[in-house]
CSV table of C-alpha atoms (C1' of nucleotides) in Angstrom, one decimal:
chain,number,residue,atom,x,y,z
A,410,MET,CA,-12.7,-18.8,38.8
A,411,SER,CA,-13.6,-18.9,42.5
A,412,THR,CA,-10.1,-18.7,44.1
A,413,PRO,CA,-7.7,-16.2,42.6
A,414,ALA,CA,-5.0,-17.6,40.2
A,415,ARG,CA,-1.6,-18.1,41.9
A,416,ILE,CA,1.3,-16.3,40.2
A,417,LEU,CA,5.0,-16.8,40.6
A,418,ILE,CA,7.3,-14.1,39.3
A,419,VAL,CA,10.7,-15.0,38.0
A,420,ASP,CA,13.0,-12.1,37.1
A,421,ASP,CA,16.5,-11.2,38.1
A,422,ASP,CA,15.7,-7.5,38.3
A,423,ALA,CA,14.2,-6.6,41.7
A,424,LEU,CA,12.7,-3.5,40.2
A,425,VAL,CA,10.8,-5.5,37.6
A,426,ARG,CA,9.6,-7.9,40.3
A,427,LEU,CA,8.4,-5.0,42.4
A,428,GLY,CA,6.6,-3.4,39.5
A,429,LEU,CA,5.0,-6.6,38.5
A,430,SER,CA,3.6,-7.4,42.0
A,431,MET,CA,2.4,-3.8,42.4
A,432,MET,CA,0.6,-4.1,39.1
A,433,LEU,CA,-1.0,-7.4,40.0
A,434,ALA,CA,-1.7,-6.5,43.7
A,435,GLY,CA,-4.7,-4.4,42.7
A,436,VAL,CA,-6.3,-7.3,40.7
A,437,GLU,CA,-8.7,-9.3,42.7
A,438,ASP,CA,-8.5,-12.6,40.8
A,439,LEU,CA,-4.8,-12.7,40.6
A,440,GLU,CA,-2.5,-13.4,43.6
A,441,VAL,CA,1.3,-13.2,43.6
A,442,VAL,CA,2.4,-16.1,45.7
A,443,GLY,CA,6.1,-15.8,45.2
A,444,GLU,CA,9.1,-14.1,43.6
A,445,VAL,CA,12.4,-15.5,42.7
A,446,ALA,CA,15.4,-14.0,40.9
A,447,ASP,CA,16.9,-16.9,39.1
A,448,GLY,CA,16.1,-19.9,36.9
A,449,THR,CA,17.6,-22.3,39.4
A,450,GLU,CA,15.4,-21.1,42.2
A,451,VAL,CA,12.2,-21.7,40.2
A,452,PHE,CA,11.8,-25.4,40.9
A,453,GLY,CA,11.9,-25.0,44.7
A,454,ALA,CA,9.5,-22.1,44.6
A,455,VAL,CA,7.1,-24.0,42.4
A,456,ASN,CA,7.1,-26.9,44.8
A,457,GLU,CA,6.5,-24.6,47.7
A,458,HIS,CA,3.9,-22.3,46.3
A,459,ARG,CA,2.2,-24.4,43.5
A,460,PRO,CA,1.5,-21.4,41.2
A,461,ASP,CA,-1.0,-21.6,38.4
A,462,VAL,CA,1.1,-19.3,36.2
A,463,VAL,CA,4.8,-18.6,36.2
A,464,LEU,CA,5.9,-15.2,34.7
A,465,MET,CA,9.3,-16.0,33.4
A,466,ASP,CA,12.0,-13.6,32.3
A,467,ILE,CA,14.2,-14.8,29.5
A,468,ARG,CA,17.4,-13.1,30.3
A,469,MET,CA,18.7,-14.2,33.7
A,470,PRO,CA,22.0,-15.3,35.2
A,471,ARG,CA,22.8,-18.9,36.0
A,472,MET,CA,19.8,-20.5,34.2
A,473,ASP,CA,17.9,-18.6,31.5
A,474,GLY,CA,14.2,-18.6,31.3
A,475,LEU,CA,13.9,-20.8,28.3
A,476,ALA,CA,15.9,-23.6,29.9
A,477,ALA,CA,13.9,-23.2,33.1
A,478,THR,CA,10.7,-23.3,31.1
A,479,GLU,CA,11.6,-26.5,29.4
A,480,ARG,CA,12.4,-28.2,32.7
A,481,LEU,CA,9.3,-26.9,34.3
A,482,ARG,CA,7.1,-28.1,31.5
A,483,ALA,CA,8.6,-31.5,31.6
A,484,ARG,CA,7.2,-32.1,35.1
A,485,ARG,CA,3.9,-33.8,35.8
A,486,ASP,CA,1.2,-31.2,36.2
A,487,PRO,CA,3.3,-28.2,35.2
A,488,PRO,CA,2.2,-24.6,35.8
A,489,GLU,CA,1.4,-22.5,32.7
A,490,VAL,CA,4.5,-20.5,31.8
A,491,VAL,CA,4.4,-17.0,30.3
A,492,VAL,CA,7.7,-15.9,29.0
A,493,MET,CA,8.5,-12.2,29.2
A,494,THR,CA,11.1,-10.2,27.4
A,495,THR,CA,12.0,-6.7,26.3
A,496,PHE,CA,12.7,-7.4,22.7
A,497,ASP,CA,10.7,-9.8,20.4
A,498,THR,CA,13.3,-11.4,18.3
A,499,ASP,CA,12.1,-14.4,16.2
A,500,GLU,CA,14.7,-16.5,17.9
A,501,HIS,CA,13.2,-15.9,21.3
A,502,ILE,CA,9.6,-16.4,20.3
A,503,LEU,CA,10.3,-19.6,18.5
A,504,ARG,CA,12.4,-21.0,21.3
A,505,ALA,CA,9.8,-20.0,23.9
A,506,MET,CA,7.1,-21.8,21.9
A,507,ARG,CA,9.3,-24.9,21.6
A,508,ALA,CA,10.1,-24.8,25.3
A,509,GLY,CA,6.4,-25.2,26.0
A,510,ALA,CA,5.5,-21.7,27.1
A,511,CYS,CA,1.8,-20.9,26.8
A,512,GLY,CA,2.5,-17.3,26.1
A,513,PHE,CA,5.0,-14.6,25.2
A,514,LEU,CA,4.6,-11.1,26.5
A,515,LEU,CA,6.7,-8.0,25.9
A,516,LYS,CA,7.5,-6.1,29.1
A,517,HIS,CA,6.4,-2.8,27.6
A,518,THR,CA,2.9,-4.1,27.0
A,519,PRO,CA,0.3,-1.7,28.6
A,520,PRO,CA,-0.5,-2.8,32.2
A,521,GLU,CA,-4.1,-3.4,31.4
A,522,GLN,CA,-3.5,-5.8,28.6
A,523,PHE,CA,-0.7,-7.4,30.6
A,524,VAL,CA,-3.0,-8.2,33.4
A,525,ASP,CA,-5.7,-9.4,31.1
A,526,ALA,CA,-3.2,-11.7,29.3
A,527,ILE,CA,-2.1,-13.2,32.6
A,528,ARG,CA,-5.7,-13.8,33.6
A,529,ARG,CA,-6.2,-15.6,30.3
A,530,ALA,CA,-3.1,-17.6,30.7
A,531,ALA,CA,-4.3,-18.8,34.1
A,532,ALA,CA,-7.4,-20.0,32.4
A,533,GLY,CA,-5.2,-22.1,30.1
A,534,GLU,CA,-5.5,-19.9,27.1
A,535,PRO,CA,-2.4,-19.3,24.9
A,536,ILE,CA,-1.5,-15.7,24.8
A,537,VAL,CA,1.0,-13.5,22.9
A,538,SER,CA,1.3,-9.7,22.5
A,539,PRO,CA,-0.1,-8.3,19.3
A,540,SER,CA,3.2,-7.6,17.8
A,541,VAL,CA,4.3,-11.1,18.4
A,542,LEU,CA,1.1,-12.5,16.9
A,543,ARG,CA,1.7,-10.4,13.8
A,544,ARG,CA,5.1,-12.0,13.4
A,545,LEU,CA,3.7,-15.4,14.1
A,546,MET,CA,1.1,-15.0,11.5
A,547,SER,CA,3.3,-13.7,8.8
A,548,TYR,CA,5.7,-16.5,9.6
A,549,VAL,CA,3.0,-19.1,9.2
A,550,GLY,CA,1.8,-17.4,6.1
A,551,ASP,CA,5.2,-17.7,4.5
A,552,LEU,CA,5.5,-21.3,5.6
A,553,SER,CA,2.1,-22.3,4.4
A,554,ASN,CA,3.2,-21.2,1.0
A,555,ALA,CA,6.0,-23.6,1.2
A,556,ALA,CA,3.7,-26.3,2.4
A,557,ALA,CA,1.4,-25.8,-0.5
A,558,ASP,CA,4.5,-25.7,-2.8
A,559,PRO,CA,3.2,-26.5,-6.3
A,560,ARG,CA,6.5,-28.4,-7.0
A,561,ARG,CA,5.6,-30.8,-4.2
A,562,GLU,CA,2.1,-31.3,-5.6
A,563,ARG,CA,3.3,-32.1,-9.0
A,564,ALA,CA,5.9,-34.4,-7.6
A,565,ARG,CA,3.3,-36.2,-5.6
A,566,ARG,CA,1.0,-36.7,-8.5
A,567,ALA,CA,3.8,-37.9,-10.7
A,568,LEU,CA,4.8,-40.5,-8.2
A,569,GLU,CA,1.3,-41.7,-7.7
A,570,ARG,CA,1.2,-43.0,-11.2
A,571,LEU,CA,3.9,-45.6,-10.4
A,572,SER,CA,3.5,-49.2,-9.5
A,573,PRO,CA,4.6,-50.3,-6.0
A,574,ASN,CA,7.8,-51.8,-7.3
A,575,GLU,CA,8.6,-48.7,-9.3
A,576,LEU,CA,8.0,-46.6,-6.3
A,577,ALA,CA,10.2,-48.7,-4.1
A,578,VAL,CA,13.1,-48.3,-6.6
A,579,ALA,CA,12.4,-44.6,-6.8
A,580,ARG,CA,12.6,-44.3,-3.1
A,581,LEU,CA,15.9,-46.1,-2.9
A,582,VAL,CA,17.3,-44.0,-5.7
A,583,GLY,CA,16.2,-41.1,-3.5
A,584,GLU,CA,18.3,-42.4,-0.7
A,585,GLY,CA,21.4,-42.2,-2.9
A,586,LEU,CA,21.8,-46.0,-3.3
A,587,ALA,CA,23.6,-47.5,-6.3
A,588,ASN,CA,21.8,-49.9,-8.6
A,589,SER,CA,23.7,-52.8,-7.1
A,590,GLU,CA,22.6,-51.8,-3.6
A,591,ILE,CA,19.0,-51.4,-4.7
A,592,GLY,CA,19.1,-54.8,-6.3
A,593,ARG,CA,20.4,-56.4,-3.1
A,594,GLU,CA,17.8,-54.5,-1.1
A,595,LEU,CA,14.9,-55.5,-3.3
A,596,SER,CA,16.2,-58.9,-4.3
A,597,MET,CA,16.5,-58.4,-8.0
A,598,SER,CA,19.3,-58.3,-10.5
A,599,VAL,CA,21.2,-55.2,-11.4
A,600,ALA,CA,19.8,-55.5,-14.9
A,601,THR,CA,16.3,-55.3,-13.5
A,602,VAL,CA,17.0,-52.4,-11.4
A,603,LYS,CA,18.4,-50.6,-14.4
A,604,ALA,CA,15.3,-51.4,-16.3
A,605,TYR,CA,13.2,-49.9,-13.5
A,606,VAL,CA,15.3,-46.8,-13.4
A,607,SER,CA,15.1,-46.4,-17.1
A,608,ARG,CA,11.3,-46.7,-17.0
A,609,LEU,CA,11.1,-44.2,-14.2
A,610,LEU,CA,13.1,-41.8,-16.3
A,611,THR,CA,10.7,-42.2,-19.2
A,612,LYS,CA,7.5,-42.0,-17.1
A,613,LEU,CA,8.6,-39.1,-15.1
A,614,GLU,CA,10.2,-37.3,-18.1
A,615,LEU,CA,13.6,-36.9,-16.4
A,616,ASN,CA,17.1,-37.3,-17.6
A,617,ASN,CA,19.0,-39.1,-14.8
A,618,ARG,CA,18.8,-40.6,-11.4
A,619,VAL,CA,19.7,-37.5,-9.6
A,620,GLN,CA,16.5,-35.9,-10.8
A,621,ILE,CA,14.6,-38.9,-9.6
A,622,ALA,CA,16.1,-38.5,-6.2
A,623,LEU,CA,15.3,-34.8,-6.1
A,624,LEU,CA,11.7,-35.5,-7.2
A,625,VAL,CA,11.3,-38.1,-4.5
A,626,HIS,CA,12.6,-35.7,-1.9
A,627,ASP,CA,10.3,-32.9,-3.1
A,628,ALA,CA,7.4,-35.2,-2.7
A,629,ALA,CA,8.5,-35.8,0.9
A,630,LEU,CA,7.8,-39.5,0.7
A,631,GLU,CA,10.3,-40.3,3.4
A,632,GLU,CA,7.8,-41.6,5.9
B,514,MET,CA,-10.9,6.2,19.0
B,515,SER,CA,-13.3,9.1,18.6
B,516,THR,CA,-15.6,7.9,15.8
B,517,PRO,CA,-16.9,4.3,16.1
B,518,ALA,CA,-15.2,1.7,13.9
B,519,ARG,CA,-17.2,0.9,10.8
B,520,ILE,CA,-18.0,-2.8,10.3
B,521,LEU,CA,-19.2,-4.7,7.2
B,522,ILE,CA,-20.7,-8.1,7.7
B,523,VAL,CA,-20.3,-10.7,5.0
B,524,ASP,CA,-22.1,-14.0,5.5
B,525,ASP,CA,-24.6,-16.0,3.4
B,526,ASP,CA,-26.7,-16.9,6.4
B,527,ALA,CA,-29.2,-14.2,7.2
B,528,LEU,CA,-29.5,-15.5,10.7
B,529,VAL,CA,-25.8,-15.1,11.4
B,530,ARG,CA,-25.9,-11.6,9.9
B,531,LEU,CA,-28.8,-10.7,12.2
B,532,GLY,CA,-27.1,-12.3,15.2
B,533,LEU,CA,-23.9,-10.4,14.5
B,534,SER,CA,-25.5,-7.0,14.1
B,535,MET,CA,-27.5,-7.6,17.3
B,536,MET,CA,-24.4,-8.5,19.1
B,537,LEU,CA,-22.6,-5.4,17.8
B,538,ALA,CA,-25.5,-3.0,18.1
B,539,GLY,CA,-25.1,-2.6,21.8
B,540,VAL,CA,-21.4,-1.7,21.5
B,541,GLU,CA,-20.9,2.0,21.3
B,542,ASP,CA,-17.5,2.1,19.5
B,543,LEU,CA,-18.5,-0.3,16.8
B,544,GLU,CA,-21.0,0.4,14.1
B,545,VAL,CA,-22.3,-2.0,11.5
B,546,VAL,CA,-22.5,-0.1,8.2
B,547,GLY,CA,-23.5,-2.9,5.9
B,548,GLU,CA,-24.3,-6.5,5.4
B,549,VAL,CA,-23.9,-8.6,2.3
B,550,ALA,CA,-24.6,-12.3,1.6
B,551,ASP,CA,-22.0,-13.1,-1.0
B,552,GLY,CA,-18.3,-12.7,-1.8
B,553,THR,CA,-19.1,-11.0,-5.1
B,554,GLU,CA,-21.1,-8.3,-3.4
B,555,VAL,CA,-18.3,-7.3,-1.1
B,556,PHE,CA,-16.5,-5.1,-3.4
B,557,GLY,CA,-19.4,-2.8,-4.1
B,558,ALA,CA,-20.3,-2.6,-0.5
B,559,VAL,CA,-16.8,-1.7,0.5
B,560,ASN,CA,-16.7,1.1,-2.0
B,561,GLU,CA,-20.1,2.4,-0.8
B,562,HIS,CA,-19.6,2.1,3.0
B,563,ARG,CA,-15.8,2.3,3.5
B,564,PRO,CA,-15.7,-0.1,6.4
B,565,ASP,CA,-12.7,-0.3,8.8
B,566,VAL,CA,-13.3,-4.0,9.3
B,567,VAL,CA,-14.9,-6.7,7.2
B,568,LEU,CA,-16.2,-9.7,9.0
B,569,MET,CA,-15.9,-12.4,6.4
B,570,ASP,CA,-17.4,-15.9,6.4
B,571,ILE,CA,-15.4,-18.5,4.7
B,572,ARG,CA,-18.1,-20.8,3.3
B,573,MET,CA,-20.2,-18.9,0.9
B,574,PRO,CA,-21.8,-19.5,-2.5
B,575,ARG,CA,-20.4,-18.0,-5.7
B,576,MET,CA,-17.2,-16.5,-4.2
B,577,ASP,CA,-15.7,-17.9,-1.0
B,578,GLY,CA,-14.4,-15.7,1.8
B,579,LEU,CA,-10.8,-16.5,1.2
B,580,ALA,CA,-10.9,-15.5,-2.5
B,581,ALA,CA,-12.8,-12.3,-1.6
B,582,THR,CA,-10.2,-11.6,1.2
B,583,GLU,CA,-7.4,-11.9,-1.2
B,584,ARG,CA,-8.9,-9.5,-3.7
B,585,LEU,CA,-9.9,-7.1,-1.0
B,586,ARG,CA,-6.4,-7.0,0.4
B,587,ALA,CA,-4.9,-6.4,-3.0
B,588,ARG,CA,-6.6,-3.0,-3.2
B,589,ARG,CA,-5.1,0.3,-2.2
B,590,ASP,CA,-6.0,1.2,1.4
B,591,PRO,CA,-7.8,-2.1,2.2
B,592,PRO,CA,-10.0,-2.6,5.2
B,593,GLU,CA,-8.9,-5.1,7.9
B,594,VAL,CA,-10.4,-8.5,7.2
B,595,VAL,CA,-11.4,-10.9,10.0
B,596,VAL,CA,-12.2,-14.3,8.7
B,597,MET,CA,-15.0,-16.2,10.6
B,598,THR,CA,-15.7,-19.9,10.4
B,599,THR,CA,-17.3,-22.7,12.4
B,600,PHE,CA,-14.4,-25.2,12.3
B,601,ASP,CA,-10.8,-24.4,12.6
B,602,THR,CA,-9.1,-26.7,10.2
B,603,ASP,CA,-5.4,-26.0,9.6
B,604,GLU,CA,-6.1,-25.6,6.0
B,605,HIS,CA,-8.5,-22.7,6.6
B,606,ILE,CA,-6.3,-20.9,9.1
B,607,LEU,CA,-3.3,-21.1,6.9
B,608,ARG,CA,-5.1,-20.0,3.8
B,609,ALA,CA,-6.7,-17.1,5.7
B,610,MET,CA,-3.3,-15.9,6.9
B,611,ARG,CA,-2.0,-16.1,3.4
B,612,ALA,CA,-4.9,-14.3,1.9
B,613,GLY,CA,-4.0,-11.4,4.1
B,614,ALA,CA,-6.6,-11.6,6.8
B,615,CYS,CA,-5.7,-9.9,10.0
B,616,GLY,CA,-7.6,-12.3,12.2
B,617,PHE,CA,-9.4,-15.6,12.4
B,618,LEU,CA,-12.4,-16.1,14.7
B,619,LEU,CA,-14.5,-19.1,15.4
B,620,LYS,CA,-18.2,-18.4,15.3
B,621,HIS,CA,-18.8,-20.0,18.6
B,622,THR,CA,-16.4,-17.7,20.4
B,623,PRO,CA,-18.2,-16.1,23.4
B,624,PRO,CA,-19.8,-12.7,22.4
B,625,GLU,CA,-17.8,-10.7,24.8
B,626,GLN,CA,-14.5,-12.0,23.4
B,627,PHE,CA,-15.9,-11.7,19.9
B,628,VAL,CA,-16.7,-8.0,20.3
B,629,ASP,CA,-13.4,-7.4,22.0
B,630,ALA,CA,-11.6,-9.1,19.1
B,631,ILE,CA,-13.3,-7.0,16.5
B,632,ARG,CA,-12.5,-3.8,18.4
B,633,ARG,CA,-8.8,-4.9,18.4
B,634,ALA,CA,-8.9,-5.7,14.7
B,635,ALA,CA,-10.3,-2.2,14.0
B,636,ALA,CA,-7.2,-0.8,15.8
B,637,GLY,CA,-5.1,-2.8,13.4
B,638,GLU,CA,-4.1,-5.5,15.9
B,639,PRO,CA,-3.9,-9.1,14.6
B,640,ILE,CA,-6.4,-11.4,16.3
B,641,VAL,CA,-7.1,-15.0,16.5
B,642,SER,CA,-9.2,-17.2,18.8
B,643,PRO,CA,-7.4,-19.0,21.6
B,644,SER,CA,-7.8,-22.4,20.0
B,645,VAL,CA,-6.5,-21.1,16.7
B,646,LEU,CA,-3.6,-19.5,18.5
B,647,ARG,CA,-2.8,-22.7,20.2
B,648,ARG,CA,-2.6,-24.4,16.8
B,649,LEU,CA,-0.5,-21.6,15.4
B,650,MET,CA,1.9,-21.9,18.3
B,651,SER,CA,2.4,-25.6,18.1
B,652,TYR,CA,2.7,-25.4,14.4
B,653,VAL,CA,5.4,-22.8,14.7
B,654,GLY,CA,7.0,-24.8,17.5
B,655,ASP,CA,7.2,-27.8,15.2
B,656,LEU,CA,8.5,-25.8,12.3
B,657,SER,CA,11.2,-24.1,14.3
B,658,ASN,CA,12.4,-27.5,15.2
B,659,ALA,CA,12.7,-28.3,11.5
B,660,ALA,CA,14.5,-25.0,11.0
B,661,ALA,CA,17.1,-26.1,13.5
B,662,ASP,CA,17.3,-29.5,11.8
B,663,PRO,CA,20.7,-31.0,12.7
B,664,ARG,CA,21.0,-32.6,9.2
B,665,ARG,CA,20.8,-29.2,7.6
B,666,GLU,CA,23.5,-27.9,10.0
B,667,ARG,CA,25.9,-30.7,9.2
B,668,ALA,CA,25.2,-30.2,5.5
B,669,ARG,CA,26.0,-26.5,5.8
B,670,ARG,CA,29.2,-27.0,7.6
B,671,ALA,CA,30.3,-29.7,5.2
B,672,LEU,CA,29.7,-27.4,2.2
B,673,GLU,CA,31.4,-24.5,3.8
B,674,ARG,CA,34.7,-26.3,3.6
B,675,LEU,CA,34.6,-26.2,-0.2
B,676,SER,CA,36.2,-23.8,-2.6
B,677,PRO,CA,33.9,-21.5,-4.7
B,678,ASN,CA,34.4,-23.7,-7.8
B,679,GLU,CA,33.8,-26.9,-5.9
B,680,LEU,CA,30.6,-25.3,-4.5
B,681,ALA,CA,29.5,-24.3,-8.0
B,682,VAL,CA,29.9,-27.8,-9.3
B,683,ALA,CA,28.1,-29.2,-6.2
B,684,ARG,CA,25.2,-26.9,-6.8
B,685,LEU,CA,24.8,-27.9,-10.4
B,686,VAL,CA,25.0,-31.6,-9.4
B,687,GLY,CA,22.2,-30.7,-7.0
B,688,GLU,CA,20.1,-29.4,-9.9
B,689,GLY,CA,20.4,-32.8,-11.5
B,690,LEU,CA,22.7,-31.7,-14.4
B,691,ALA,CA,25.0,-34.2,-16.1
B,692,ASN,CA,28.7,-33.6,-16.1
B,693,SER,CA,28.7,-32.5,-19.7
B,694,GLU,CA,26.0,-29.9,-18.9
B,695,ILE,CA,27.9,-28.7,-15.9
B,696,GLY,CA,31.0,-28.4,-18.1
B,697,ARG,CA,29.1,-26.3,-20.5
B,698,GLU,CA,27.6,-24.1,-17.8
B,699,LEU,CA,31.0,-23.5,-16.1
B,700,SER,CA,33.2,-23.6,-19.2
B,701,MET,CA,35.3,-26.5,-18.3
B,702,SER,CA,36.0,-29.8,-19.9
B,703,VAL,CA,34.0,-32.9,-18.9
B,704,ALA,CA,37.2,-34.3,-17.5
B,705,THR,CA,37.6,-31.4,-15.1
B,706,VAL,CA,34.0,-31.6,-14.0
B,707,LYS,CA,34.5,-35.3,-13.2
B,708,ALA,CA,37.6,-34.5,-11.3
B,709,TYR,CA,35.6,-32.0,-9.2
B,710,VAL,CA,32.8,-34.4,-8.6
B,711,SER,CA,35.3,-37.0,-7.6
B,712,ARG,CA,37.0,-34.6,-5.1
B,713,LEU,CA,33.6,-33.6,-3.7
B,714,LEU,CA,32.8,-37.3,-3.1
B,715,THR,CA,36.1,-37.7,-1.2
B,716,LYS,CA,35.8,-34.5,0.8
B,717,LEU,CA,32.2,-35.0,1.7
B,718,GLU,CA,32.7,-38.7,2.3
B,719,LEU,CA,29.9,-39.7,0.0
B,720,ASN,CA,29.5,-42.5,-2.6
B,721,ASN,CA,27.9,-41.0,-5.6
B,722,ARG,CA,26.5,-37.8,-7.1
B,723,VAL,CA,23.0,-38.5,-6.0
B,724,GLN,CA,24.2,-38.1,-2.4
B,725,ILE,CA,25.9,-34.8,-3.3
B,726,ALA,CA,22.6,-33.6,-4.7
B,727,LEU,CA,20.7,-34.6,-1.6
B,728,LEU,CA,23.3,-32.9,0.6
B,729,VAL,CA,23.1,-29.7,-1.3
B,730,HIS,CA,19.3,-29.8,-1.0
B,731,ASP,CA,19.5,-30.4,2.7
B,732,ALA,CA,21.7,-27.4,3.1
B,733,ALA,CA,19.0,-25.4,1.3
B,734,LEU,CA,21.6,-23.5,-0.7
B,735,GLU,CA,19.1,-22.7,-3.5
B,736,GLU,CA,19.2,-18.9,-3.0
C,314,DC,C1',65.0,-21.4,-2.2
C,315,DC,C1',62.7,-25.5,-2.2
C,316,DG,C1',59.4,-28.7,-0.9
C,317,DC,C1',54.6,-29.3,0.1
C,318,DG,C1',49.7,-28.8,0.1
C,319,DC,C1',45.9,-27.3,-2.5
C,320,DG,C1',43.1,-25.6,-6.2
C,321,DG,C1',42.5,-26.1,-11.2
C,322,DT,C1',43.1,-28.7,-15.4
C,323,DA,C1',42.7,-32.8,-18.1
C,324,DG,C1',43.5,-37.8,-20.4
C,325,DA,C1',43.0,-43.0,-19.8
C,326,DC,C1',40.5,-46.5,-18.2
C,327,DG,C1',37.4,-49.6,-15.5
C,328,DA,C1',32.9,-49.4,-13.5
C,329,DA,C1',28.6,-47.8,-13.1
C,330,DA,C1',24.3,-46.0,-15.3
C,331,DG,C1',21.1,-46.0,-18.9
C,332,DT,C1',19.0,-47.9,-23.6
C,333,DC,C1',17.1,-51.4,-26.3
C,334,DG,C1',15.2,-55.2,-27.4
C,335,DA,C1',13.2,-59.8,-25.7
C,336,DC,C1',10.3,-62.9,-23.2
C,337,DG,C1',6.7,-64.3,-20.0
C,338,DC,C1',2.7,-63.1,-17.3
C,339,DC,C1',-1.7,-61.5,-16.1
C,340,DC,C1',-5.7,-58.8,-16.9
C,341,DG,C1',-9.3,-56.5,-19.4
C,342,DC,C1',-11.6,-56.0,-23.8
C,343,DC,C1',-13.4,-56.8,-28.1
D,224,DG,C1',-10.1,-67.1,-28.2
D,225,DG,C1',-7.1,-63.5,-29.5
D,226,DC,C1',-5.0,-59.1,-28.8
D,227,DG,C1',-3.1,-55.1,-26.6
D,228,DG,C1',-1.0,-53.2,-22.7
D,229,DG,C1',1.0,-52.8,-18.3
D,230,DC,C1',4.3,-55.1,-15.3
D,231,DG,C1',8.4,-57.8,-13.9
D,232,DT,C1',12.5,-59.9,-15.5
D,233,DC,C1',16.8,-60.1,-17.9
D,234,DG,C1',21.2,-59.7,-21.2
D,235,DA,C1',23.8,-57.0,-24.6
D,236,DC,C1',25.2,-52.7,-25.9
D,237,DT,C1',26.3,-47.5,-25.5
D,238,DT,C1',27.0,-43.6,-22.7
D,239,DT,C1',28.1,-41.5,-18.6
D,240,DC,C1',30.3,-41.5,-14.2
D,241,DG,C1',34.1,-41.9,-11.1
D,242,DT,C1',39.1,-43.0,-10.2
D,243,DC,C1',43.7,-42.6,-11.0
D,244,DT,C1',47.4,-40.3,-12.6
D,245,DA,C1',49.7,-36.4,-14.1
D,246,DC,C1',51.0,-31.6,-14.7
D,247,DC,C1',50.7,-26.6,-13.6
D,248,DG,C1',50.6,-22.5,-10.6
D,249,DC,C1',50.4,-20.4,-6.3
D,250,DG,C1',51.1,-19.4,-1.4
D,251,DC,C1',53.3,-20.8,2.9
D,252,DG,C1',56.7,-22.5,6.2
D,253,DG,C1',61.0,-24.6,6.9
DNA sequence: CCGCGCGGTAGACGAAAGTCGACGCCCGCC
DNA sequence: GGCGGGCGTCGACTTTCGTCTACCGCGCGG
């Protein structure tokens, strides 16, 4: 990068702001272009200084960093936002991701890594501290187990063996509709709906419509 | 770190193995202690060379990298495993995380970052390439939305207003049990179970037991 | 103290759900 | 051509569900 990356520091603690600018002052390809103490001041400062990266504290008076991040990222051509905090609770991390932050750093990260991370952020890379990444990974690991849920797989395969009409009925049973409602919805007599339900029970080896509903939901066929 | 980190390379492509060792040869704190071409050879090589980090290709004949990783991580005192691949499909990333890999690198990552990542892995840090991290973050972002699912919240609050007995009945309805089965399970007459179900329908403002089942499942009260 | 609401129990009874055949249809297969 | 099998349709019959009503005990506020 030819011109240094422009940094805006947002933190209610003057000491932290000072420490941060000191830390970044000695880095040639990073330039601190502004400091503000409050989420509400961010927007004006961004307009004025056009930073590439905003270093955002989470815990601030008036408007917290997450809300500010969200509003910032909603703009056209938003700066990258790196959220900083002292403690890495799952809550914080998740909400920061959702708010659109490109990174999440712990304040006690060693200066060298800290600077490096900001540099990467300026280049558009996503960044997180190692401890955060570890959480992220185990989180995803857990969830991917859920995604590959064998129950869901079995449910899917079972439902794939149904005719379109049978599937339609199964879906509506899964919505909690009564036979009469299903009949109205699909333009068939109650007797026919019952016959479908009955055949579904046989085919899927289930005992009652509740289990059909549960199966349909396990298969996640809502879309 | 005083002694260099010991690296084992696992890749079926001799060219890749060569490239990798060349790349790492010039790095003073990393030492390639072995190379193997197949997942089945990994275990012997690990016993022999005691590497700190295993660089593992995913796509290999005989035993793929994911399976090998899983078995490796199941040992006592396992080496760190960094999974390498050419394409970063979600499938691969997720499965690698689950298999216990501490990192996931794309082969076309710039050498400098590649070396740095391996160094970090040796120090026990989790590592992923930027593009993978981006996916991970958006993935988690999506999922955290799901976790905060308003449906689930409403479902929870609704179920919290129930007495223990009512909840027990609701749960069993949620399992797809018939009234007679619920009665047997909770030692009450079918008539009583019906009365409970009926009261549940009133309290929860629902029309039939299927909807109770769906509500219970939305609240994720399985545990 | 007494009425009242609420949780737990249960029987009676009408209304759904589910079963069993039955019939027609279309398609593939001797 | 005939025959079986899957699908869609339905009515009659049985079983289960859900409502209504009723009674008891308990705790709480007038």
